Coordinates of C-alpha atoms and ligand atoms in Angstrom, one line a residue:
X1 CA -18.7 -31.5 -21.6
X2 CA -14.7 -30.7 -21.0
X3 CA -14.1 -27.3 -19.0
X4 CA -11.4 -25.1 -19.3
X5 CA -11.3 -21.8 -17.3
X6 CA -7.4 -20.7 -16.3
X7 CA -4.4 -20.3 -18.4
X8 CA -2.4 -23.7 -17.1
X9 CA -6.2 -25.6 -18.5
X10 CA -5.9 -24.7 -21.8
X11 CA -3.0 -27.2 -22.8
X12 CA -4.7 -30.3 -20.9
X13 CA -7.6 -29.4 -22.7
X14 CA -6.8 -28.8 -26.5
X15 CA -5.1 -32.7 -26.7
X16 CA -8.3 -34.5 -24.6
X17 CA -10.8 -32.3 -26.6
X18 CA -8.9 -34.0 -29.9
X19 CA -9.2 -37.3 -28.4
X20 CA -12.6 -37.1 -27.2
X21 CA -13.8 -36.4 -30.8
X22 CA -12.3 -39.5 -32.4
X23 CA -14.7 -41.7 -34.1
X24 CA -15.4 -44.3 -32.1
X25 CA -16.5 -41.5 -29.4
X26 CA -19.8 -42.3 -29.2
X27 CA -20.7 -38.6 -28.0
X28 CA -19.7 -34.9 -29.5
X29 CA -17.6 -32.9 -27.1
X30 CA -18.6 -29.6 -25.8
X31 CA -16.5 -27.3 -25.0
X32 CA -17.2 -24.6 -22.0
X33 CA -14.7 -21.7 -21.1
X34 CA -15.8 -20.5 -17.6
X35 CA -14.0 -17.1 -18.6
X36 CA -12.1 -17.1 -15.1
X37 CA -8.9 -16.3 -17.3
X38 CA -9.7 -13.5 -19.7
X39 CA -6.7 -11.4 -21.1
X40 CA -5.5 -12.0 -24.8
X41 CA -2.5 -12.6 -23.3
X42 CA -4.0 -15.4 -20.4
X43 CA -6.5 -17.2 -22.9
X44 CA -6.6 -16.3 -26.1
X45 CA -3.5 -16.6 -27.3
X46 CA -3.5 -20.3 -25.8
X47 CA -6.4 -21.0 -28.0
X48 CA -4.2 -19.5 -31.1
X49 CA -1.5 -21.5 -30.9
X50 CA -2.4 -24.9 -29.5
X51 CA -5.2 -25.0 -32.3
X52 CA -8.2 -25.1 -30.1
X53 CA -11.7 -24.5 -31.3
X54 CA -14.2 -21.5 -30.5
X55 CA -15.6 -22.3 -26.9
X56 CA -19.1 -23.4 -27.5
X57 CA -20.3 -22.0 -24.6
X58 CA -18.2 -18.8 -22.5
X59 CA -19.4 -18.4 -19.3
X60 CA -17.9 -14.9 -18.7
X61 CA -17.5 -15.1 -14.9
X62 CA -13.9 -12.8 -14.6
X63 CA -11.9 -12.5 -11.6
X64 CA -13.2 -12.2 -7.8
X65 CA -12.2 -13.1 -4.1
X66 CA -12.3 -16.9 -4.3
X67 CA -15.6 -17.6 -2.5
X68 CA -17.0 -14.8 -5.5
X69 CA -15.4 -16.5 -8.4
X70 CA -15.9 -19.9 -7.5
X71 CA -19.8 -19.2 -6.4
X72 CA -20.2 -17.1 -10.2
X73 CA -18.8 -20.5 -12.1
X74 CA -21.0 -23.2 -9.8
X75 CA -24.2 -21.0 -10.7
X76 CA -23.5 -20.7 -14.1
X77 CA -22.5 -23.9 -14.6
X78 CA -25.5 -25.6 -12.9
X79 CA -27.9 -22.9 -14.8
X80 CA -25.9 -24.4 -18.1
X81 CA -26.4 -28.0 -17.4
X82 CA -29.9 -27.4 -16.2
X83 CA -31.0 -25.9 -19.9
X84 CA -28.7 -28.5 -21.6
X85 CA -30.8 -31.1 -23.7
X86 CA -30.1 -33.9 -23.4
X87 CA -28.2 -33.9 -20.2
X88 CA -24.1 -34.6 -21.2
X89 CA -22.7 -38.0 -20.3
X90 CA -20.1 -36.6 -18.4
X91 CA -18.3 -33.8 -17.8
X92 CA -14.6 -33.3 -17.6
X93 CA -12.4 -31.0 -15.3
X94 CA -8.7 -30.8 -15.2
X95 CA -6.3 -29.4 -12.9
X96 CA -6.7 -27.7 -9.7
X97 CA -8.1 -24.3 -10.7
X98 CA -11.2 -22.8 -9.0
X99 CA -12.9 -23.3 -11.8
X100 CA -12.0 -27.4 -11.5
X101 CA -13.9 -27.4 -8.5
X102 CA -17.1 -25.1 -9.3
X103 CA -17.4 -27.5 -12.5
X104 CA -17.4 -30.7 -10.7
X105 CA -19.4 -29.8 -8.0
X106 CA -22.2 -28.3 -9.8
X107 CA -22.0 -31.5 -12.0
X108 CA -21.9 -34.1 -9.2
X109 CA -24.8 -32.5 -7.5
X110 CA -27.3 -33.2 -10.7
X111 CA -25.7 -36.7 -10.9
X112 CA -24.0 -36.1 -13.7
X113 CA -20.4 -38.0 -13.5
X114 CA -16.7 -36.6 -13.1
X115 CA -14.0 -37.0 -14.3
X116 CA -11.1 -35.4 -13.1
X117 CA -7.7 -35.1 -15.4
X118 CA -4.3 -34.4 -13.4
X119 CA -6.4 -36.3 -9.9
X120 CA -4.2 -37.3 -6.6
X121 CA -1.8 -34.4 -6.7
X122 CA -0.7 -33.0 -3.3
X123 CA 1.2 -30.5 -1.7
X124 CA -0.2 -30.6 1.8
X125 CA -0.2 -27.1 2.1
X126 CA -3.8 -26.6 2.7
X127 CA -2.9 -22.5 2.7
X128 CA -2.5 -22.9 -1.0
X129 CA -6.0 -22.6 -2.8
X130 CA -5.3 -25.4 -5.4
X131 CA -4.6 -27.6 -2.6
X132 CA -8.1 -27.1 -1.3
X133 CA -9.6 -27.4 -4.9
X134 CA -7.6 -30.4 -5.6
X135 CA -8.7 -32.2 -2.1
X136 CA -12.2 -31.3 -2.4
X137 CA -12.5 -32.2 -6.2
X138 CA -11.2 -35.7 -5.9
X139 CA -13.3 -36.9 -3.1
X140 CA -16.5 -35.7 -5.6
X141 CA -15.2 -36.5 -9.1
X142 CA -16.0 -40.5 -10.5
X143 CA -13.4 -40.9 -12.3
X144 CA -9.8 -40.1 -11.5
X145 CA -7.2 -40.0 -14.1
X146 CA -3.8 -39.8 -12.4
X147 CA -0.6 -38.1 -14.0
X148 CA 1.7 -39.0 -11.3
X149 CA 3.5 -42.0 -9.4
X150 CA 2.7 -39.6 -6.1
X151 CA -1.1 -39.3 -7.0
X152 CA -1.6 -43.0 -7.4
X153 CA -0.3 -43.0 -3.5
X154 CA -2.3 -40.2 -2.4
X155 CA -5.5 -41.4 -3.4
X156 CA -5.5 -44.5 -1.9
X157 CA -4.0 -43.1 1.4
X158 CA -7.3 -41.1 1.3
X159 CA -9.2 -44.0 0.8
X160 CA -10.6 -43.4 -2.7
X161 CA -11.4 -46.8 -4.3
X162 CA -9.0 -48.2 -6.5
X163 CA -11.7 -48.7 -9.4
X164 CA -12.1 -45.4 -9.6
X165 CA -8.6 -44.3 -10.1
X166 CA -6.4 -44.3 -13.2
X167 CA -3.1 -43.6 -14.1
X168 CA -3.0 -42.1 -17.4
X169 CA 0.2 -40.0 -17.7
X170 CA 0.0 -36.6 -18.2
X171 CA -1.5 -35.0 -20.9
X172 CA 0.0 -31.3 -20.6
X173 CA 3.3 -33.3 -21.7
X174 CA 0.8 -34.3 -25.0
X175 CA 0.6 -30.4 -26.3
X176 CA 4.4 -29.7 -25.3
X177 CA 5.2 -32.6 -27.6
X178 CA 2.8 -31.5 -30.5
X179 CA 4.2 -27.8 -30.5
X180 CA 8.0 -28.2 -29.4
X181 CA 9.4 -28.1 -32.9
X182 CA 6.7 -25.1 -33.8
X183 CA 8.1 -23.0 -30.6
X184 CA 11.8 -24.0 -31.8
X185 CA 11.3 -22.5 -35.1
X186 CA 10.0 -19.0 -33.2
X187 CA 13.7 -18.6 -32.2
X188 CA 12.9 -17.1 -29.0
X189 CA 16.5 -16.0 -27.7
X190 CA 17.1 -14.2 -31.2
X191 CA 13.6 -12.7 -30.5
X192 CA 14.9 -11.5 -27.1
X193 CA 18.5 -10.5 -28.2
X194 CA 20.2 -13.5 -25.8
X195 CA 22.2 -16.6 -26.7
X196 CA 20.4 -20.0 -26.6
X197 CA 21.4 -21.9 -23.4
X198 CA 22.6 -18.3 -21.2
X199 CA 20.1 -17.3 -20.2
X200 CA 17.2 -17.4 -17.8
X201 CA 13.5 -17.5 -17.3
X202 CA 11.8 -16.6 -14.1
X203 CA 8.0 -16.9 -13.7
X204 CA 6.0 -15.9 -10.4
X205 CA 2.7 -15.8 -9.8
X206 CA 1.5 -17.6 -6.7
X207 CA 0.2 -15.8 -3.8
X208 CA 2.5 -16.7 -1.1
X209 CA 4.8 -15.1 -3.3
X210 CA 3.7 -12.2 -4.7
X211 CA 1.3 -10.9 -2.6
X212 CA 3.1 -9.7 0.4
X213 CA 5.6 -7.1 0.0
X214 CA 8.9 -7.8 2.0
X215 CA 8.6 -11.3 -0.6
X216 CA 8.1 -9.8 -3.1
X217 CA 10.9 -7.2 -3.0
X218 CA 13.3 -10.2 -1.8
X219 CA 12.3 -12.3 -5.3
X220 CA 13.0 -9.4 -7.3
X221 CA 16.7 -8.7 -5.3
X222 CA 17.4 -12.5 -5.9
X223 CA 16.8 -11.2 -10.3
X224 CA 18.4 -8.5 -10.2
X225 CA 21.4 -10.5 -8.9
X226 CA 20.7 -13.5 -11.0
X227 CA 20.8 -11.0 -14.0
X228 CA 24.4 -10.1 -12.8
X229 CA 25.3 -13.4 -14.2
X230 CA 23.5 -14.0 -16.9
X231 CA 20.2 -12.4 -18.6
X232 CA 16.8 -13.1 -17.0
X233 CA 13.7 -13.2 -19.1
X234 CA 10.5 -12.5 -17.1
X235 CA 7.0 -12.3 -18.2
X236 CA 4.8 -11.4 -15.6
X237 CA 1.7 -12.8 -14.7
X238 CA -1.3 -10.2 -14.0
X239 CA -1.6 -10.8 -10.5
X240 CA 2.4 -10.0 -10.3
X241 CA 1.9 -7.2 -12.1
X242 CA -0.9 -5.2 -10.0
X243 CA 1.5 -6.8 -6.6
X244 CA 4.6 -4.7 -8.2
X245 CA 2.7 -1.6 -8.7
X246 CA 0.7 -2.3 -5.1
X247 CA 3.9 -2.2 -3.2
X248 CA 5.9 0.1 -5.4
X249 CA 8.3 -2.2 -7.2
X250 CA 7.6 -1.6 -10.9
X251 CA 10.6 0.3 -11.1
X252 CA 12.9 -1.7 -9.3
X253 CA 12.3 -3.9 -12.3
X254 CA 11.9 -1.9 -15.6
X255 CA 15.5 -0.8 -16.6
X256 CA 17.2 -2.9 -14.4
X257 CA 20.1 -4.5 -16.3
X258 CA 20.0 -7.6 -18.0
X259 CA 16.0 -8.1 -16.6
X260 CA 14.0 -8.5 -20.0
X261 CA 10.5 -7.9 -17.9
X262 CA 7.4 -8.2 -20.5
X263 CA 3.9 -9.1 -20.8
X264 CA 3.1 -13.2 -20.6
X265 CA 3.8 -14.8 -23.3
X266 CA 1.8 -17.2 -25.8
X267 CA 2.1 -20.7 -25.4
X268 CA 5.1 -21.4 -28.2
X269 CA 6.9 -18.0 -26.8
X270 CA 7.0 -19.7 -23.3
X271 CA 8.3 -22.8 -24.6
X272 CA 10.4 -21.9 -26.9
X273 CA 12.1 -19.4 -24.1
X274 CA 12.2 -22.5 -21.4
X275 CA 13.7 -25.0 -24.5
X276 CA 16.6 -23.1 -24.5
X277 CA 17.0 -21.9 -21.1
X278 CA 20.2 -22.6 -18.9
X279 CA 18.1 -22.4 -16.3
X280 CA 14.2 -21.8 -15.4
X281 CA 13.2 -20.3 -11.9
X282 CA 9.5 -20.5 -11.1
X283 CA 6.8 -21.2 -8.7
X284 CA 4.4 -22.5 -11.3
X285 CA 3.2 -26.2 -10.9
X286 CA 3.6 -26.7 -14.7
X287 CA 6.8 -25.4 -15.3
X288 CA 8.5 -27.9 -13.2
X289 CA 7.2 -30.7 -15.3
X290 CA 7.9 -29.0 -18.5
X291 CA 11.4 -28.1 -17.5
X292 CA 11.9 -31.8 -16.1
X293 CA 10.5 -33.2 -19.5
X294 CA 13.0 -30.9 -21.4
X295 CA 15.9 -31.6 -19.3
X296 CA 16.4 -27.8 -18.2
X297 CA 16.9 -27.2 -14.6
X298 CA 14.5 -25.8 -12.3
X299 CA 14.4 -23.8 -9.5
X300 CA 11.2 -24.0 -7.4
X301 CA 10.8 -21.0 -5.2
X302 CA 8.0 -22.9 -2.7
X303 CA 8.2 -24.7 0.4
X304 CA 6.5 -28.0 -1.1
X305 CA 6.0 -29.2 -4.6
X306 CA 2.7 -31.2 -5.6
X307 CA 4.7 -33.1 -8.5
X308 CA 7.8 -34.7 -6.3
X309 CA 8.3 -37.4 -9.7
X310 CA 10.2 -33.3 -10.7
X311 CA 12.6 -33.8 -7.8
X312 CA 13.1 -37.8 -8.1
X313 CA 13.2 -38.2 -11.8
X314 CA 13.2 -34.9 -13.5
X315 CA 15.5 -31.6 -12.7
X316 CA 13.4 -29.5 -10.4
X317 CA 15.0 -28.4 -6.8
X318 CA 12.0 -27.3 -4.3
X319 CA 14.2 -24.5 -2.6
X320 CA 12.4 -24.0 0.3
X321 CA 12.0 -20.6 1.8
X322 CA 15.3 -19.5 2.2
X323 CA 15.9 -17.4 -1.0
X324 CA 20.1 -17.5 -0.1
X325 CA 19.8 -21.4 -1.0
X326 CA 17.9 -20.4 -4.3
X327 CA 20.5 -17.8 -5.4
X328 CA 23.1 -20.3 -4.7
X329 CA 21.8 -22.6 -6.6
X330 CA 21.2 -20.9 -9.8
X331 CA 24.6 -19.4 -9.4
X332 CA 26.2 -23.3 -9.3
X333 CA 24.0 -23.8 -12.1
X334 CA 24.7 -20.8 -14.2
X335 CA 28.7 -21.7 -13.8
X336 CA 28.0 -25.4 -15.3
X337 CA 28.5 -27.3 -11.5
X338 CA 25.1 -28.7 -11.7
X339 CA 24.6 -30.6 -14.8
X340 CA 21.0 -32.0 -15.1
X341 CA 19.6 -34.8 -16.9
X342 CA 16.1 -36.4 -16.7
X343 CA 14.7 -40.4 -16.2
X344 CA 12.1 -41.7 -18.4
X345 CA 8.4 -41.2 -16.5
X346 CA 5.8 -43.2 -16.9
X347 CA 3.2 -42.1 -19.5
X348 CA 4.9 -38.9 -19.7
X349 CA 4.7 -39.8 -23.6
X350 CA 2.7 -37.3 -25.8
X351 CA -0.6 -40.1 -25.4
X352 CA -1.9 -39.4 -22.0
X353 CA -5.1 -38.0 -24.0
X354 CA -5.5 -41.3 -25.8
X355 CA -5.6 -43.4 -22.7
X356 CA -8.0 -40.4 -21.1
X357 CA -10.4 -40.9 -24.2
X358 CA -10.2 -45.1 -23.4
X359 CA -11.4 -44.7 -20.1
X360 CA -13.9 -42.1 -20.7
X361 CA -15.7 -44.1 -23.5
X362 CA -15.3 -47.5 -21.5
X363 CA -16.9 -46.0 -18.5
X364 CA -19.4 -43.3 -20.0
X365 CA -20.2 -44.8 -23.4
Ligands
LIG401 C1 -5.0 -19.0 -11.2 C2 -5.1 -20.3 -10.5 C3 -3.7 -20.9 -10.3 C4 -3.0 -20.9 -11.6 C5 -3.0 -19.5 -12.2 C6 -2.2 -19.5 -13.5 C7 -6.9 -20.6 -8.8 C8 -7.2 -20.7 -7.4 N1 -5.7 -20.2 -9.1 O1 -4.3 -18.1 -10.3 O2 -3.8 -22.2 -9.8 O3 -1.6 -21.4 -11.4 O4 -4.3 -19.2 -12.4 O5 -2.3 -18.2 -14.1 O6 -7.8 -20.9 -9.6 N2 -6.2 -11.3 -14.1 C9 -6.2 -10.5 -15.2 N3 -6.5 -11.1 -16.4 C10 -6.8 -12.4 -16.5 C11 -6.8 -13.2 -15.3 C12 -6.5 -12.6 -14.1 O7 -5.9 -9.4 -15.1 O8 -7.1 -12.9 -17.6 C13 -5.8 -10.7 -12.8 C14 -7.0 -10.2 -12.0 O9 -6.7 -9.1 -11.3 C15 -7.2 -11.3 -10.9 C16 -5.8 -11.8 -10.7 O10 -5.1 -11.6 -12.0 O11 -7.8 -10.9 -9.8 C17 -5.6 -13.2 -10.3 O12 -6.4 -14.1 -11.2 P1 -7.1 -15.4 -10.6 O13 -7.7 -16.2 -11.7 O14 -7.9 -15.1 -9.4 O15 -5.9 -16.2 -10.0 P2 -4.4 -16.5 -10.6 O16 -3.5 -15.9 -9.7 O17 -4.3 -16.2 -12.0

């Protein structure tokens, strides 16, 4: 059984559910969607364009405080596994979204085993939720399947036995790989009305960013005089959104010149967008690998990053704070003083499911 739940799931899922349906599988994948993301624009897009089947089971749980949410997706996944004849070999959880670590926990108890895709990650920020549901889910989950050089290191600081741990590469570079020359072909920047390479996208979403005010109205500042150098191309997140309208920014944004502010976008519209991007700003986790696996800078508008290998090999800055550094930054970037390039990382090949699939079936089968 694989899980899927929040929009950054869906393209670790769609290339392990492909791989876990091979032929020598000796099983038949199921696939549940816990229904914490719900929008067209948050899931079902994602579905559309990275070719992923029907859910066979959608658990409908919606948004809640996080005690709510993640109590609605460990009852209903229990109550699922309970009527599920026979019991599944194993069930599959990837990231560190709530639903990662409802799924695992409700498996674990029954003794059905874990495997957990994207395992070791850390920010040591324990005031940021995935860092809780990332901590909590590898010290349960059987099997871990690392995607980092960092993870490999945090596990076994925390004592987690090496058998158990994996390095596998990372699988959400698999669907960038398989849809890169379908999100070229979308020509995003004609789309938009900008020049390929002049441009940049900003994405925001994380709490300690958009949920208190005076932060919120600084990010948008630091836009609006990004956009004075070149355009900016922002889709914003739901939980952005409501925090705009909450505190009375909405208009700050819509109108303000050279700010293309819009819904989120599909899957190929994102990467198409960050493909040709001079720049990307963000506070996503999977934006910094995607930009560091295209070679397009980043900007990382957190105090920490769980993915350092984006600093070491790839081209993400972890700007800290200070928002003066940030806009100084992209403003070096913007004027060509900060050319970028990326190193080779390890399993960070378009395979990562392949090698997931090996280790499932050697352990499970
Ligand atoms: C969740 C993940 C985060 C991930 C992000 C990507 C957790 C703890 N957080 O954060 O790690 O980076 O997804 O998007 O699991 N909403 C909608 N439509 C939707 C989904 C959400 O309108 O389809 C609104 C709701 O008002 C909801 C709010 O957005 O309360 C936040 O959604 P939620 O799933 O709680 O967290 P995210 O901020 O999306």
């Amino acid at each position: 059984m694989i899980v899927a739940g929040a929009r950054p799931n869906f393209m670790k899922v769609a290339p392990i559910l492909r791989a876990l349906g091979r032929g020598d599988a000796p099983w038949r994948p199921v696939l549940v969607h816990t229904g914490q993301h719900y929008d067209a624009h948050m899931s079902d897009v994602f579905f559309r364009d990275l070719g992923i089947r029907e859910p066979d089971v959608h658990l409908g749980v919606g948004s809640g405080r996080h005690g709510e949410q993640t109590a609605r997706i460990l009852t209903e996944f229990e109550a699922l596994l309970c009527a599920t004849e026979p019991r599944p070999a194993g069930v599959v959880v990837v990231g560190d979204v709530n639903s990662t670590v409802a799924c695992a926990l409700a498996a674990v108890k029954l003794g059905i085993p874990v495997a957990h895709v994207e395992a070791g990650l850390r920010s040591f920020d324990r005031a940021m939720p995935e860092e809780i549901n990332r901590v909590v889910t590898d010290h349960i989950a059987d099997l871990l399947l690392v995607s980092e050089p960092a993870g490999e290191d945090n596990l076994a600081r925390e004592g987690i036995a090496a058998e158990r741990v994996h390095y596998v590469g990372n699988v959400m570079i698999d669907s960038l790989v398989a849809e890169l020359s379908r999100a070229r072909a979308l020509d995003m920047p004609a789309k938009l009305g900008i020049a390929p390479g002049g441009y940049v996208a900003v994405t925001l979403h994380r709490p300690s960013n958009v949920d208190h005010g005076d932060r919120l109205a600084a990010l948008i500042d630091l836009i609006l005089e990004v956009a004075a150098s070149a355009p900016v191309v922002f889709p914003i997140h739901p939980r952005t959104r409501q925090a705009l309208s909450t505190f009375g920014l909405t208009d700050r944004l819509s109108g303000a010149r050279g700010v293309i502010a819009c819904e989120p976008m599909g899957y190929r519209e994102i990467l198409g967008v960050m493909a040709e991007a001079a720049l990307v700003i963000t506070d996503s986790g999977g934006v910094q690998e995607e930009t560091t696996y295209l070679g397009v800078p980043c900007l990382t508008l957190r105090p920490n990053t769980e993915r350092p290998v984006t600093t070491t090999h790839g081209t993400n800055v972890v700007t800290g704070d200070d928002l003066s550094r940030a806009r100084d930054l992209a403003l070096t970037t913007l004027a060509g003083k900060r050319p970028m390039t990326s190193r080779t990382i390890r399993g960070w090949d378009g395979h990562a499911a392949g090698r997931i699939a090996d280790h499932l079936i050697a352990t499970w089968a």
